[in-house]
């Protein structure tokens, strides 16, 4: 797997407004740092006291920085297409868009 450098526009010295899961840069008391996904509950980060969040970015923004592709062994697209074609138009108000069926 090749390694790519991704520049993230970190938000620092402020907290998120909306509750949710965020991609964060964390610093530990030992001095080590790491990347993680943490939940902001609207008032505080849900984390251990020893962790200091030094930067964050929304997952939506984070995902615009990467193009990870999709696992080659996942053949659900073929199954979905077959299911979609079989059930297309069977549902009231179906405009040919996304449908989920069992």
Tab-separated table of C-alpha atoms in Angstrom:
chain	number	residue	atom	x	y	z
A	1	UNK	CA	0.000	0.000	0.000
A	2	UNK	CA	1.441	3.363	-0.954
A	3	UNK	CA	1.507	6.226	1.515
A	4	UNK	CA	0.119	9.630	0.610
A	5	UNK	CA	0.376	12.907	2.475
A	6	UNK	CA	-3.007	14.474	3.149
A	7	UNK	CA	-3.128	18.078	4.276
A	8	UNK	CA	-5.965	18.590	6.751
A	9	UNK	CA	-7.293	22.057	7.538
A	10	UNK	CA	-7.419	21.465	11.318
A	11	UNK	CA	-9.753	23.502	13.494
A	12	UNK	CA	-7.871	24.448	16.639
A	13	UNK	CA	-8.624	26.315	19.882
A	14	UNK	CA	-12.400	25.909	19.550
A	15	UNK	CA	-14.939	23.153	19.914
A	16	UNK	CA	-17.506	21.894	17.423
A	17	UNK	CA	-21.012	23.332	17.530
A	18	UNK	CA	-22.910	20.216	16.465
A	19	UNK	CA	-22.830	16.878	18.307
A	20	UNK	CA	-21.292	14.112	16.228
A	21	UNK	CA	-18.210	12.068	15.427
A	22	UNK	CA	-15.105	13.957	14.334
A	23	UNK	CA	-11.628	13.101	13.066
A	24	UNK	CA	-9.243	14.445	15.720
A	25	UNK	CA	-5.582	14.899	16.506
A	26	UNK	CA	-5.029	13.952	20.149
A	27	UNK	CA	-2.113	14.544	22.492
A	28	UNK	CA	-1.422	12.336	25.508
A	29	UNK	CA	0.291	13.196	28.819
A	30	UNK	CA	3.254	11.084	27.687
A	31	UNK	CA	3.803	13.496	24.797
A	32	UNK	CA	2.699	11.066	22.133
A	33	UNK	CA	0.049	12.092	19.648
A	34	UNK	CA	-2.356	10.151	17.486
A	35	UNK	CA	-5.256	10.469	15.116
A	36	UNK	CA	-8.626	9.119	16.126
A	37	UNK	CA	-12.366	9.451	15.719
A	38	UNK	CA	-14.065	10.935	18.781
A	39	UNK	CA	-17.605	11.890	19.677
A	40	UNK	CA	-18.509	15.463	20.638
A	41	UNK	CA	-21.746	15.384	22.680
A	42	UNK	CA	-22.462	19.090	22.227
A	43	UNK	CA	-20.622	20.073	25.398
A	44	UNK	CA	-17.536	17.874	25.690
A	45	UNK	CA	-15.431	15.243	23.950
A	46	UNK	CA	-16.267	11.703	25.069
A	47	UNK	CA	-12.738	10.583	25.915
A	48	UNK	CA	-10.382	9.744	28.751
A	49	UNK	CA	-9.284	12.695	30.899
A	50	UNK	CA	-5.647	12.124	29.891
A	51	UNK	CA	-6.362	12.893	26.228
A	52	UNK	CA	-6.223	16.457	24.920
A	53	UNK	CA	-7.859	17.138	21.543
A	54	UNK	CA	-5.541	19.589	19.773
A	55	UNK	CA	-7.355	19.731	16.433
A	56	UNK	CA	-10.463	18.403	14.747
A	57	UNK	CA	-12.277	18.325	11.441
A	58	UNK	CA	-15.742	17.115	10.470
A	59	UNK	CA	-15.940	13.656	8.933
A	60	UNK	CA	-17.565	15.165	5.851
A	61	UNK	CA	-14.547	17.431	5.344
A	62	UNK	CA	-12.114	14.621	6.155
A	63	UNK	CA	-13.677	12.331	3.563
A	64	UNK	CA	-13.274	14.997	0.865
A	65	UNK	CA	-9.487	14.738	1.427
A	66	UNK	CA	-9.282	11.045	0.552
A	67	UNK	CA	-10.304	8.668	-2.182
A	68	UNK	CA	-9.936	5.281	-0.551
A	69	UNK	CA	-11.627	3.322	-3.304
A	70	UNK	CA	-13.606	0.264	-2.259
A	71	UNK	CA	-12.528	-3.305	-1.365
A	72	UNK	CA	-12.212	-5.307	-4.577
A	73	UNK	CA	-13.689	-8.461	-3.009
A	74	UNK	CA	-17.018	-6.797	-2.222
A	75	UNK	CA	-19.382	-7.968	-4.946
A	76	UNK	CA	-22.482	-6.389	-3.354
A	77	UNK	CA	-22.736	-3.927	-6.259
A	78	UNK	CA	-23.725	-6.789	-8.597
A	79	UNK	CA	-26.231	-8.133	-6.042
A	80	UNK	CA	-27.646	-4.636	-5.516
A	81	UNK	CA	-28.005	-4.034	-9.263
A	82	UNK	CA	-29.848	-7.352	-9.717
A	83	UNK	CA	-32.152	-6.601	-6.757
A	84	UNK	CA	-32.743	-3.065	-7.970
A	85	UNK	CA	-33.644	-4.169	-11.504
A	86	UNK	CA	-35.966	-6.895	-10.139
A	87	UNK	CA	-37.821	-4.517	-7.795
A	88	UNK	CA	-37.721	-1.284	-9.800
A	89	UNK	CA	-41.135	0.321	-10.054
A	90	UNK	CA	-42.800	-1.970	-7.483
A	91	UNK	CA	-43.040	0.719	-4.838
A	92	UNK	CA	-45.520	3.589	-4.712
A	93	UNK	CA	-43.811	6.849	-5.637
A	94	UNK	CA	-40.757	5.041	-7.002
A	95	UNK	CA	-39.013	7.497	-9.275
A	96	UNK	CA	-36.243	5.123	-10.239
A	97	UNK	CA	-34.041	6.285	-7.357
A	98	UNK	CA	-32.532	4.331	-4.518
A	99	UNK	CA	-34.646	1.575	-2.965
A	100	UNK	CA	-33.721	-0.835	-0.201
A	101	UNK	CA	-35.236	-4.300	-0.263
A	102	UNK	CA	-34.749	-7.493	1.705
